[in-house]
PDB file of C-alpha atoms in Angstrom:
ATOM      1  CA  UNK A   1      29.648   3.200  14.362  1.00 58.00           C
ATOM      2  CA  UNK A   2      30.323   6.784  13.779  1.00 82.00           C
ATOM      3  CA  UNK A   3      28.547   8.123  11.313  1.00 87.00           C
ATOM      4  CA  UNK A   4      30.406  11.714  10.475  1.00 85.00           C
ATOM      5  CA  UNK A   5      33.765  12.638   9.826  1.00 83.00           C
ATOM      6  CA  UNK A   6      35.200  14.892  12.293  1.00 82.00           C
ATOM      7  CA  UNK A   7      38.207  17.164  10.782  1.00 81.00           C
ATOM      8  CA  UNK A   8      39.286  19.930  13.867  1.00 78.00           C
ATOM      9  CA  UNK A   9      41.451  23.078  11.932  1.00 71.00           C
ATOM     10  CA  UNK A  10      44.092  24.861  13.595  1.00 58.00           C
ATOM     11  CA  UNK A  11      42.157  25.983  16.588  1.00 61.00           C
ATOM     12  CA  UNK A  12      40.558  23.720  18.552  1.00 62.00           C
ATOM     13  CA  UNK A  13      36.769  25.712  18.202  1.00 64.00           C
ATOM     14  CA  UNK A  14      36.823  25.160  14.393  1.00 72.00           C
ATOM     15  CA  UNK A  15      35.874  22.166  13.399  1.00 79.00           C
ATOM     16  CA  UNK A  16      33.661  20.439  10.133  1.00 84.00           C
ATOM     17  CA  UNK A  17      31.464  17.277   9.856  1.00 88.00           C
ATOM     18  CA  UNK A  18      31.324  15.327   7.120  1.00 89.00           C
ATOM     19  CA  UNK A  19      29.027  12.507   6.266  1.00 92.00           C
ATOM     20  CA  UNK A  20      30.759   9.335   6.096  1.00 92.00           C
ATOM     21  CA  UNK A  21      29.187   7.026   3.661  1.00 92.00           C
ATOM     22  CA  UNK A  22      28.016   4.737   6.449  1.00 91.00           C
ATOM     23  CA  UNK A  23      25.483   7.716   6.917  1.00 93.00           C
ATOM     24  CA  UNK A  24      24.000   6.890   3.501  1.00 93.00           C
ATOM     25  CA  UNK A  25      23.604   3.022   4.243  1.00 93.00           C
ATOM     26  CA  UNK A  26      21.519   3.987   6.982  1.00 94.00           C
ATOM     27  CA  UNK A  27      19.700   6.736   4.928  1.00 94.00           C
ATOM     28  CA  UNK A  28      19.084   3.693   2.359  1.00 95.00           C
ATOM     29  CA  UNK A  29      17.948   1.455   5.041  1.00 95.00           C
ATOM     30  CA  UNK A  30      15.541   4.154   6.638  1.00 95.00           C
ATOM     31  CA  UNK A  31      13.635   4.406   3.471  1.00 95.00           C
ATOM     32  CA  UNK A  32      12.744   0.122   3.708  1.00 96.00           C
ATOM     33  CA  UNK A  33       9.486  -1.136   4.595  1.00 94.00           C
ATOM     34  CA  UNK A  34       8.427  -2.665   7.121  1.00 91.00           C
ATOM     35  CA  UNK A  35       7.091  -5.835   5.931  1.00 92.00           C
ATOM     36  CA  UNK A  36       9.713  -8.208   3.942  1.00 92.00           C
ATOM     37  CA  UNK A  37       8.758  -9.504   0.768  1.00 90.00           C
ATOM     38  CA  UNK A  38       9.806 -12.852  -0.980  1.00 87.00           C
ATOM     39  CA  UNK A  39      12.688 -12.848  -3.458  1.00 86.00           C
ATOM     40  CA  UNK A  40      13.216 -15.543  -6.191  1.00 82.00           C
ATOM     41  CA  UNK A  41      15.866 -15.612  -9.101  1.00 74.00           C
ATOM     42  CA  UNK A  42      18.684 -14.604  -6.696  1.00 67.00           C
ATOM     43  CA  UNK A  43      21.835 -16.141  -7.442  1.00 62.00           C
ATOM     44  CA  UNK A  44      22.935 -18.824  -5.244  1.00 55.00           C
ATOM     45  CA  UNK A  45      25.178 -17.958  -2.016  1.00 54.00           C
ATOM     46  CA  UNK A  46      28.777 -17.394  -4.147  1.00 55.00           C
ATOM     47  CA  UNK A  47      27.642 -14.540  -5.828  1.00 65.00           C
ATOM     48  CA  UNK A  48      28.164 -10.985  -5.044  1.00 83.00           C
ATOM     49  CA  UNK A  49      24.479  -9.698  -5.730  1.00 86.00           C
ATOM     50  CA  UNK A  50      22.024  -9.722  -2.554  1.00 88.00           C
ATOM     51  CA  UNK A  51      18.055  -7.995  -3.147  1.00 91.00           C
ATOM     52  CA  UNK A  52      16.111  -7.428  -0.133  1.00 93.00           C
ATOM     53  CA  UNK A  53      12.003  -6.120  -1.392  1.00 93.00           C
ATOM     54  CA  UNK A  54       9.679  -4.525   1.203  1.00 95.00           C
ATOM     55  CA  UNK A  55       6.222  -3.364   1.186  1.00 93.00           C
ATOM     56  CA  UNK A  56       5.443   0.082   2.105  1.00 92.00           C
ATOM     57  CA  UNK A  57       2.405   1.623   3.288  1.00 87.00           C
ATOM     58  CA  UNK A  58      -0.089  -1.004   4.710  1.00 83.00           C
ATOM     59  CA  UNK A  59      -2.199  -4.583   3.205  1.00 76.00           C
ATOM     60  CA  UNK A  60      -5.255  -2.003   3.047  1.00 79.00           C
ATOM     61  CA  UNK A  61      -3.360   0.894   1.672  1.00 84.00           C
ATOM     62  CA  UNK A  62      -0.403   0.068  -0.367  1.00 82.00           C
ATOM     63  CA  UNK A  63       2.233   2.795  -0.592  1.00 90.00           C
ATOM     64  CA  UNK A  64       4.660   1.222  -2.845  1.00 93.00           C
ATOM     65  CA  UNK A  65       7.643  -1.525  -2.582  1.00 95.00           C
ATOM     66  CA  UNK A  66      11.587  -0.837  -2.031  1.00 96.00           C
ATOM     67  CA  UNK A  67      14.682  -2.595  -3.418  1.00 96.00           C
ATOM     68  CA  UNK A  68      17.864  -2.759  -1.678  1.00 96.00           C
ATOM     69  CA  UNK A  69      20.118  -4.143  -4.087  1.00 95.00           C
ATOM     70  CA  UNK A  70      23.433  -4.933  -2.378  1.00 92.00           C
ATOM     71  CA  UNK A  71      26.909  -6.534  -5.204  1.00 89.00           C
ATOM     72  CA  UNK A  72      29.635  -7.371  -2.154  1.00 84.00           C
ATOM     73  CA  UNK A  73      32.403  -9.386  -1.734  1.00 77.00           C
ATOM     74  CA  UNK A  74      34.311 -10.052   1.232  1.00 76.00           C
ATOM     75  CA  UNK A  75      37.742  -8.231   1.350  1.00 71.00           C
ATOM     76  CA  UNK A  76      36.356  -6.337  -1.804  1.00 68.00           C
ATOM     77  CA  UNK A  77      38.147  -2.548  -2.243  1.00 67.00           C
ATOM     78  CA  UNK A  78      38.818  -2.175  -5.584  1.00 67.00           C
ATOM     79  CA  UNK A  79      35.944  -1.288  -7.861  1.00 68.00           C
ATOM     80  CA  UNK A  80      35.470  -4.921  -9.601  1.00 75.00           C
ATOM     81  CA  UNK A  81      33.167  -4.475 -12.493  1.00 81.00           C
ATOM     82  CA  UNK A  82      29.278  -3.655 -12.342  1.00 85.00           C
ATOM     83  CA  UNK A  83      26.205  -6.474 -12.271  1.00 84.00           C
ATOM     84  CA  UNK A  84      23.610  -5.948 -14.674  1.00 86.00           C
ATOM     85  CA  UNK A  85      20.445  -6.567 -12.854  1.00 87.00           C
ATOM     86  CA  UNK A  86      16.611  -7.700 -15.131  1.00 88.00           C
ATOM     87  CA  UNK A  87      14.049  -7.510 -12.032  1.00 90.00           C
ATOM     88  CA  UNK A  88       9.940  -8.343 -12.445  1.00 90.00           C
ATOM     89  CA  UNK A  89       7.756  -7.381  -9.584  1.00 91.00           C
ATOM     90  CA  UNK A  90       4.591  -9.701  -9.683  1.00 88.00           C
ATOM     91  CA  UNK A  91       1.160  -9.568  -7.438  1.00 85.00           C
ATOM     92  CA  UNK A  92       1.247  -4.948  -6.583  1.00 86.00           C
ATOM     93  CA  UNK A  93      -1.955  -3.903  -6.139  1.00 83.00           C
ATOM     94  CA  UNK A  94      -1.059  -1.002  -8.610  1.00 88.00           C
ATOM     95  CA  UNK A  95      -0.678  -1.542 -12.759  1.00 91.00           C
ATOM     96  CA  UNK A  96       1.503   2.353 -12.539  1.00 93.00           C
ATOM     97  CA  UNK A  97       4.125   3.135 -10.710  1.00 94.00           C
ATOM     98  CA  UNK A  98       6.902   5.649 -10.681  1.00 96.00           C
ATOM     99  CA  UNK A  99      10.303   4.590 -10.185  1.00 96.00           C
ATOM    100  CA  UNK A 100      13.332   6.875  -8.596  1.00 96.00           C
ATOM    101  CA  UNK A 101      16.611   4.939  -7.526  1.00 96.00           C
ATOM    102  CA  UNK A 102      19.368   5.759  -5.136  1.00 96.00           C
ATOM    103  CA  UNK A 103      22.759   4.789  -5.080  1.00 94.00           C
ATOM    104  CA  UNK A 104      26.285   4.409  -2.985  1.00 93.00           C
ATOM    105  CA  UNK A 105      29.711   3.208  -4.465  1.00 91.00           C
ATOM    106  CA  UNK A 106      33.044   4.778  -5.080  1.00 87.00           C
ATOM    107  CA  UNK A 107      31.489   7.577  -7.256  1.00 85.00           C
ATOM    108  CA  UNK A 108      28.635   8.180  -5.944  1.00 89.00           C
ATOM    109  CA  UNK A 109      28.479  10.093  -2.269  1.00 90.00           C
ATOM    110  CA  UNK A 110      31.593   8.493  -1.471  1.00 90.00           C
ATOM    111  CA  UNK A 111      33.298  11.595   1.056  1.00 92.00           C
ATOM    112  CA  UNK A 112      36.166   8.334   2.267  1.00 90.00           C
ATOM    113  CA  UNK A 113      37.333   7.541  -1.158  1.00 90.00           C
ATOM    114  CA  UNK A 114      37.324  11.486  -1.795  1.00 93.00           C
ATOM    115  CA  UNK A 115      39.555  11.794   1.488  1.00 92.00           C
ATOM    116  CA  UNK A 116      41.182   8.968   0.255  1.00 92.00           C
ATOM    117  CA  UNK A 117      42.428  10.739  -3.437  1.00 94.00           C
ATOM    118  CA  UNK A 118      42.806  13.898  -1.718  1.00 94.00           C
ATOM    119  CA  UNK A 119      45.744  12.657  -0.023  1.00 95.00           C
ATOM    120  CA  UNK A 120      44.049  11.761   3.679  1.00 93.00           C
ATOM    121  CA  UNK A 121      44.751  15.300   4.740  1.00 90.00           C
ATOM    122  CA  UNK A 122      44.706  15.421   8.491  1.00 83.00           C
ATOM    123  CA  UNK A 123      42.060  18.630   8.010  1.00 84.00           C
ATOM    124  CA  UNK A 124      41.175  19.633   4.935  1.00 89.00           C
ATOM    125  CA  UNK A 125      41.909  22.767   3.880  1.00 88.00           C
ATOM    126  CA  UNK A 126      38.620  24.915   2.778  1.00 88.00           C
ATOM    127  CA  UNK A 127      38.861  24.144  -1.099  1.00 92.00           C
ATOM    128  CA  UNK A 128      38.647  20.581  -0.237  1.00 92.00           C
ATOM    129  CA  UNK A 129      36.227  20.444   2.792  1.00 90.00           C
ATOM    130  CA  UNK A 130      34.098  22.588  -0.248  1.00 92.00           C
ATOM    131  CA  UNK A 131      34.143  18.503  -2.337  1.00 94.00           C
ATOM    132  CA  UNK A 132      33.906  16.800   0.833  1.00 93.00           C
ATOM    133  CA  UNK A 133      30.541  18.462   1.081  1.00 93.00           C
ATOM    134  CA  UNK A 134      29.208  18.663  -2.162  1.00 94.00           C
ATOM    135  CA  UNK A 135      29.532  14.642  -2.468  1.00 94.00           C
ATOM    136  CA  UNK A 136      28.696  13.595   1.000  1.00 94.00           C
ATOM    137  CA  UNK A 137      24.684  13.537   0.286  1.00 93.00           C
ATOM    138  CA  UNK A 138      23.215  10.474  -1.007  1.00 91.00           C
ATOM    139  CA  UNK A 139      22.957  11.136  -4.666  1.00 92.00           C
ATOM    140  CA  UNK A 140      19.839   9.590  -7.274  1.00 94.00           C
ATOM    141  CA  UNK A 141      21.353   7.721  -9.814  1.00 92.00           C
ATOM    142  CA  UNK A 142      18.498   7.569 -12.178  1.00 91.00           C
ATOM    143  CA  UNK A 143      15.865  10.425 -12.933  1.00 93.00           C
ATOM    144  CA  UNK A 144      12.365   9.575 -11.466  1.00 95.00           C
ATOM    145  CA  UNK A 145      10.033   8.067 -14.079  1.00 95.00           C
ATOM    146  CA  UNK A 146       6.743   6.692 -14.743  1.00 96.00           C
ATOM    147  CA  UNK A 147       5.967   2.799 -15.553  1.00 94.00           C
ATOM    148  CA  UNK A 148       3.287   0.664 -16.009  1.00 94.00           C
ATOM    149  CA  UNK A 149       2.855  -2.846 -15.606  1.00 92.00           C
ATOM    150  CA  UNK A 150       3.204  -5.546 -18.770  1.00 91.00           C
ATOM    151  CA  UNK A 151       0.636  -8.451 -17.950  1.00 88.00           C
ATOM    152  CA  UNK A 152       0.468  -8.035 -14.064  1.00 85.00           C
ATOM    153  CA  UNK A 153       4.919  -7.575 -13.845  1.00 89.00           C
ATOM    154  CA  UNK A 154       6.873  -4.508 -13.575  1.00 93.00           C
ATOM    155  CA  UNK A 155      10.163  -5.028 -14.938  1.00 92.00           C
ATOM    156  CA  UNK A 156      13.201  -2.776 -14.216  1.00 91.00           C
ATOM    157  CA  UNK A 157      17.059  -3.164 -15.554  1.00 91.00           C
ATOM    158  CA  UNK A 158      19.603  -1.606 -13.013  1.00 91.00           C
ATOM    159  CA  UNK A 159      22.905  -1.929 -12.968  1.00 90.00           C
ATOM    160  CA  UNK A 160      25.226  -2.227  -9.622  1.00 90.00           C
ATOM    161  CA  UNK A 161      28.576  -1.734  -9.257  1.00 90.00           C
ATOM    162  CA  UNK A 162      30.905  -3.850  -7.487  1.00 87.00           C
ATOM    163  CA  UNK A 163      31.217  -2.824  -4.633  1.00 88.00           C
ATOM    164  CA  UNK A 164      27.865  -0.528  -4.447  1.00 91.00           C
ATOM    165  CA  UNK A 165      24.287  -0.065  -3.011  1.00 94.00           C
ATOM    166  CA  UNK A 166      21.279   0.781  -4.762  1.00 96.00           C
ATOM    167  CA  UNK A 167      17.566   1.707  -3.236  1.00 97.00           C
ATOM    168  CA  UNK A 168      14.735   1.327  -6.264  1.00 97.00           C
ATOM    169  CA  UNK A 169      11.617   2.788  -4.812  1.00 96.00           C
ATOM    170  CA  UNK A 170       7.840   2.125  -6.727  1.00 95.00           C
ATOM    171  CA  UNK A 171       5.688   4.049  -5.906  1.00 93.00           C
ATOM    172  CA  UNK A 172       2.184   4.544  -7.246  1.00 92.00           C
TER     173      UNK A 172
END
């Protein structure tokens, strides 16, 4: 899959890239572990909420653990709503962590939906390649902070929208 937007302008030497936002699912994925963790409390298959948790770092020198919280539904366009999300992370070898979280959706780092509203113009004129840009990065959608572990848990409340990605990195 391509991952940048091509747009050529009236001569064929000028040209811009644009990140699409498939660029900032693999950005997102990049920043997984590489070891899988187990996930219980999901909701059952006919939900729209999917968590994936890896470790990072290694058994002898924990680095931290990563989120991927995915709320999709087949055929889904339309923003549909947003998923409150309670998650406890049990058995870290760290009691303090800080916390930063990432996220994708139709207002955040969203250049298509952008193109979209703009009117789909075949190139974009300067003024608008100017949004394109300031969007296309992957964006944090909470400020960095510190937490500390209640009786062995960590517990974080996120919220997802419908359709949207969101990367929760611990780190201690």
């Amino acid at each position: 899959r391509v991952q940048l937007g091509r747009f050529v302008g009236a001569q064929p030497d000028h040209f811009a890239l644009i990140k699409k936002p498939i660029h900032n699912v693999y950005t997102l994925l990049s920043l997984l572990g590489d070891r899988r963790l187990a996930v219980t409390g999901v909701p059952d298959a006919g939900t729209d909420l999917r968590v994936l948790a890896t470790s990072l770092g290694t058994l002898e020198r924990p680095e931290g653990i990563a989120l991927l919280l995915v709320a999709h539904r087949d055929g889904q366009v339309a923003p549909a709503g947003t998923t409150r999300v309670q998650i406890a992370i049990h058995g870290t070898a760290f009691e303090e962590a800080a916390t930063v979280q990432w996220g994708l959706d139709q207002s955040h780092a969203n250049t298509y939906q952008l193109w979209q509203d703009l009117g789909q113009p075949p190139p974009p004129d300067p003024g608008q390649l100017a949004a394109l840009r300031r969007i296309q990065e992957l964006p944090r959608t909470t400020e960095p902070c510190d937490i500390v572990a209640r009786q062995g848990k960590f517990t974080l409340t996120t919220s997802v929208p419908l359709p949207g990605i969101r990367l929760i990195l611990l780190a201690p």
